[in-house]
XYZ file of C-alpha atoms in Angstrom:
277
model
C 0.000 0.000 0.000
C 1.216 3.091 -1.041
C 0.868 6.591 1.293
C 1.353 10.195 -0.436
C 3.612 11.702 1.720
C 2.018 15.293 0.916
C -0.601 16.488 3.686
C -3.800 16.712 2.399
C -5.657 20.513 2.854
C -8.179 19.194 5.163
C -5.334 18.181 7.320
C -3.799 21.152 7.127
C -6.514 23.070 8.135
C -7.170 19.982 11.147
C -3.695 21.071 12.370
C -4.214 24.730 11.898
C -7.202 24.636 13.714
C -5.802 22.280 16.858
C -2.916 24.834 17.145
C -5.403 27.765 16.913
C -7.471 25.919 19.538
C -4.058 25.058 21.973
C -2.864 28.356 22.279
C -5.507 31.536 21.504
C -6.123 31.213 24.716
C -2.321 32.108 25.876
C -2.081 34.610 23.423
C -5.462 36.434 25.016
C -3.649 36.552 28.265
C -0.124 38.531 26.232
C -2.840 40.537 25.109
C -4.506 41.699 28.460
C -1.165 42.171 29.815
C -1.160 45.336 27.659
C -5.248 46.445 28.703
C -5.424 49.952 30.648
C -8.361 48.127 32.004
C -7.580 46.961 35.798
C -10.887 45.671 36.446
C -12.355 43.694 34.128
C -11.337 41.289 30.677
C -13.320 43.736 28.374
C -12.365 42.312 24.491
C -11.008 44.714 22.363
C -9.140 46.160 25.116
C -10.122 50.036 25.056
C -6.446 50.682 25.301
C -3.034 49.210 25.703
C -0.068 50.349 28.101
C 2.826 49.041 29.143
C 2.139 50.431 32.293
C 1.799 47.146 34.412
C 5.039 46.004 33.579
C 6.305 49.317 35.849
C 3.923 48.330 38.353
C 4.868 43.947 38.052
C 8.537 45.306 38.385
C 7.898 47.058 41.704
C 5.664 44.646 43.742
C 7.871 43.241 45.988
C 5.239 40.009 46.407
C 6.178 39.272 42.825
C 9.642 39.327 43.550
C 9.251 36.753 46.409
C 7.068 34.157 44.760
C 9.300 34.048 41.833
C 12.672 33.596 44.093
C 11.060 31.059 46.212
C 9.536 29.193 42.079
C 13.125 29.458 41.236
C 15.017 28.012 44.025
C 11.931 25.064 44.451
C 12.610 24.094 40.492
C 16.456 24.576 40.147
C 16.661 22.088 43.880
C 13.913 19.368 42.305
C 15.638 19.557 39.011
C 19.437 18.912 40.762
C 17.373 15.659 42.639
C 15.849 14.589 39.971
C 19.065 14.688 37.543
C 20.850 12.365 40.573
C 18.334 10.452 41.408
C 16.838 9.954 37.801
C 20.007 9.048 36.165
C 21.210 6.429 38.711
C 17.720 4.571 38.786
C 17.821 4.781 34.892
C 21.021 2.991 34.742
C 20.022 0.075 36.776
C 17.007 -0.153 35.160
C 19.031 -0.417 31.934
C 22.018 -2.364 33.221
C 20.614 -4.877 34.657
C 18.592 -7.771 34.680
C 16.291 -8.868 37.794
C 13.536 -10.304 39.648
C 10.890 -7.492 39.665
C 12.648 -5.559 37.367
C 9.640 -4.323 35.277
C 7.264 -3.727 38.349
C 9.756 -1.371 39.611
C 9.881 0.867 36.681
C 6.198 0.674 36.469
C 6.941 2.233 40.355
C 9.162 4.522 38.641
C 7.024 6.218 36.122
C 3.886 6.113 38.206
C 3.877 9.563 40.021
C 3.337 11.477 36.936
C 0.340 8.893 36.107
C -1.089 10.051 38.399
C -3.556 13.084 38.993
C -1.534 15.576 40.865
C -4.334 16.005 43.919
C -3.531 12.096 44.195
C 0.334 13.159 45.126
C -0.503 15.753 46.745
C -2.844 14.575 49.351
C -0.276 11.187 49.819
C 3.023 13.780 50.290
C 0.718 16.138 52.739
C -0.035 12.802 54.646
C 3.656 11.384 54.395
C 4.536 14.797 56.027
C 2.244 15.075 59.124
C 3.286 11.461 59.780
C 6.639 12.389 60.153
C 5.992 15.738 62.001
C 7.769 17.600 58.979
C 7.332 20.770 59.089
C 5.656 22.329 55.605
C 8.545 24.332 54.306
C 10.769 24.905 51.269
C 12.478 21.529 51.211
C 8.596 19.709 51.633
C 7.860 21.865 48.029
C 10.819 20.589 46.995
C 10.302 17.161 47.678
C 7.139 17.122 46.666
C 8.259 18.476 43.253
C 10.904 15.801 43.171
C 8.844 12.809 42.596
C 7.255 13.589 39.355
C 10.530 15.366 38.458
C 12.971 12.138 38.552
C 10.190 10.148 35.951
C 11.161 13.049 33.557
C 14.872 12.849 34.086
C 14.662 8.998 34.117
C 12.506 8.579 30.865
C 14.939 10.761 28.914
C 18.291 8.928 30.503
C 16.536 5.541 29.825
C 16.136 5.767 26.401
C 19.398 7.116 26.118
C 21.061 4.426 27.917
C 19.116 1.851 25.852
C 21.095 3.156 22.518
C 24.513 3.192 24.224
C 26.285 -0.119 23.081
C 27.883 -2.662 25.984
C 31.052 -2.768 23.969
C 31.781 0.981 24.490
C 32.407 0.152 28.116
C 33.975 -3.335 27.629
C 36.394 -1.111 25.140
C 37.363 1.340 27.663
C 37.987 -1.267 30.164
C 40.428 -3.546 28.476
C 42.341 0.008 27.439
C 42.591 0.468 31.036
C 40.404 3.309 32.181
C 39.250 3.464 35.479
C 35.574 3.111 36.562
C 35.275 7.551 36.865
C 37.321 7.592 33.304
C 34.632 5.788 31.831
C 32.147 7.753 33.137
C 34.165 11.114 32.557
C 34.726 10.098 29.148
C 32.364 7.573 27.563
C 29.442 7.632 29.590
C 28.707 11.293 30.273
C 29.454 12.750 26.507
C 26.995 10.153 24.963
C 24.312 10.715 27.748
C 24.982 14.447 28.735
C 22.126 16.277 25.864
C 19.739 13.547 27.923
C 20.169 14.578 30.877
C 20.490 18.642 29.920
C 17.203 17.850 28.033
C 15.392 15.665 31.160
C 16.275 18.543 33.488
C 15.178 21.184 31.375
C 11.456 19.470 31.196
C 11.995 19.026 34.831
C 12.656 22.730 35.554
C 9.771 24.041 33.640
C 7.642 21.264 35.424
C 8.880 22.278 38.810
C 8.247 25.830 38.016
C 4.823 26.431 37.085
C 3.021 23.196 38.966
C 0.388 24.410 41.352
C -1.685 21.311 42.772
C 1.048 19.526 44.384
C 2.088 22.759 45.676
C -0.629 23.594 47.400
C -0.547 20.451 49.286
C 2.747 20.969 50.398
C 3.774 24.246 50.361
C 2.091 25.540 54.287
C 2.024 29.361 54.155
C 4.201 29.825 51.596
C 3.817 30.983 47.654
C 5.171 30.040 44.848
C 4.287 32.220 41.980
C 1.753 30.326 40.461
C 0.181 29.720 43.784
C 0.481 33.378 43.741
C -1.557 33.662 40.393
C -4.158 31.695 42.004
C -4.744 33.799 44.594
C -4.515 37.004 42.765
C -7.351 35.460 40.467
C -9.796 34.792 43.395
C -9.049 38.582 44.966
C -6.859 40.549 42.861
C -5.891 43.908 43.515
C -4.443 44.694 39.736
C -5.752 42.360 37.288
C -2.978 43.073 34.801
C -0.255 42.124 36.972
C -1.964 39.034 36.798
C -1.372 38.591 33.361
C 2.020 39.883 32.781
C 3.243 37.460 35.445
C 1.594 34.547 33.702
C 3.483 36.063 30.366
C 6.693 35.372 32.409
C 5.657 31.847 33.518
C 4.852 30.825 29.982
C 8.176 32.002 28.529
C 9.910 30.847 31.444
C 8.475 27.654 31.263
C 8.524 27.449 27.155
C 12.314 28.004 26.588
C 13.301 24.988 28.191
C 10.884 22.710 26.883
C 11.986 24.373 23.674
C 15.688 23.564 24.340
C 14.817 20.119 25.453
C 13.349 19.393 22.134
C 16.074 20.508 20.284
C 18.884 18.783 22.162
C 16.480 15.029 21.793
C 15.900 16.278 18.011
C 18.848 14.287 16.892
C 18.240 11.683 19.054
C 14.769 10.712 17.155
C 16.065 11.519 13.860
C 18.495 8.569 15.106
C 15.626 5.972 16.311
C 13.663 6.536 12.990
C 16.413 6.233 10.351
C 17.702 2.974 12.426
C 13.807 1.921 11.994
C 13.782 2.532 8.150
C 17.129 0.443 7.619
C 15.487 -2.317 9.570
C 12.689 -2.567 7.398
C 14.157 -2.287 4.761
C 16.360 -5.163 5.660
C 13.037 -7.026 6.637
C 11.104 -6.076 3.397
């Protein structure tokens, strides 16, 4: 059976019309960030300013909530790369009883819905008299941060050939040579890739957040509250322009450091079937 590989213009217009329906949405909110309207989401805008910027760059509560976003997200992604990377290679490495149920384990906090985590962490927490703090955002942000890390390293470690090591061990390099120089260049755009999706997780997630965060605010947690009382509607929306574009560029980085990687899995796929055909 043959397939033309040119789209068709109903397809076209299918995918024009997904995007359209993805992301009008975001663009309404770059577009209110600009309103001289404080009070209400009237469309057109009767005006635009830049006005709220001024007043985003001076509120002090903005300042805070994005600190606290940043040092949660850069902590859960530096866990996750450790933790992810370690639990990947064992799952890759080697073989064992149970082997398969515990990357099922693995992968299953993302699976499931956040208010699922989020209840289980807050429970974990009073158990153990933890106090709700930074490092209980943090390691509540952790758990669906290390499947991230881990999918990308295990795929990447599935692709790495045996014989590289078994090379570099009969030429004499030491266990951390290996690593230093085999191992890390061939896995290093994974992992730069798994923490980027794992930073830009970390940074805008609210429900497990609000589970374990106590008094504390992250800035979408901050969002959320300016949405139920706000005091400048706008502010609102040029913070949420920052938490898109902070939260875009790395998923856009990650997809262009795994680019290759793909291009690799489907041109090894073709020369299998061709060899099969």
């Amino acid at each position: 059976m043959r397939f033309d590989s040119k789209p068709s213009l109903l397809l076209k217009a299918s995918a024009v019309a997904g995007l359209m329906f993805l992301h009008l949405p975001v663009l309404l909110i770059f577009l209110y960030a600009f309103t001289t309207e404080d009070k209400s989401y009237e469309f057109p805008p009767p005006g635009y300013t830049v006005k709220w910027f001024a007043a985003t760059w001076n509120r002090p509560d903005v300042w805070q909530a994005l600190g606290l976003s940043l040092k949660v997200a850069a902590a859960s992604t530096a866990i996750a790369i450790i933790l992810g990377t370690l639990c990947a290679g064992a799952m890759s490495r080697a073989r064992f009883f149970g082997r398969e149920t515990i990357s099922l384990l693995v992968i299953l906090p993302i699976a499931l819905p956040g208010i699922i985590t989020g209840i289980s962490l807050r429970s974990a927490f009073n158990i153990a008299e933890i106090p709700f703090s930074t490092l209980t955002i943090i390691l509540g942000h952790a758990t669906f941060c290390i499947v991230v890390v881990y999918n990308n390293a295990i795929a990447r470690f599935r692709r790495i050939s045996s014989s590289l090591f078994e090379a570099s061990a009969d030429l004499g390099a030491s266990g951390f040579q290996t690593f230093r120089h085999v191992l890390l260049p061939n896995l290093g755009t994974a992992l730069l890739a798994g923490g980027m999706l794992a930073f830009a997780l970390s940074f805008d997630e609210v429900i497990v957040t609000t589970f374990t965060a106590g008094q504390q605010q992250t800035l979408p947690i901050w969002m959320l509250e300016e949405l139920v009382r706000p005091r400048q509607r706008p502010v609102t929306n040029v913070v949420a322009m920052v938490v898109v574009l902070v939260t875009l560029l790395p998923i856009l980085g990650a997809y262009y450091l795994t680019r290759d990687g793909e291009r690799e899995d489907a041109d090894d796929g073709r020369k299998s079937g061709n060899r099969n055909a």
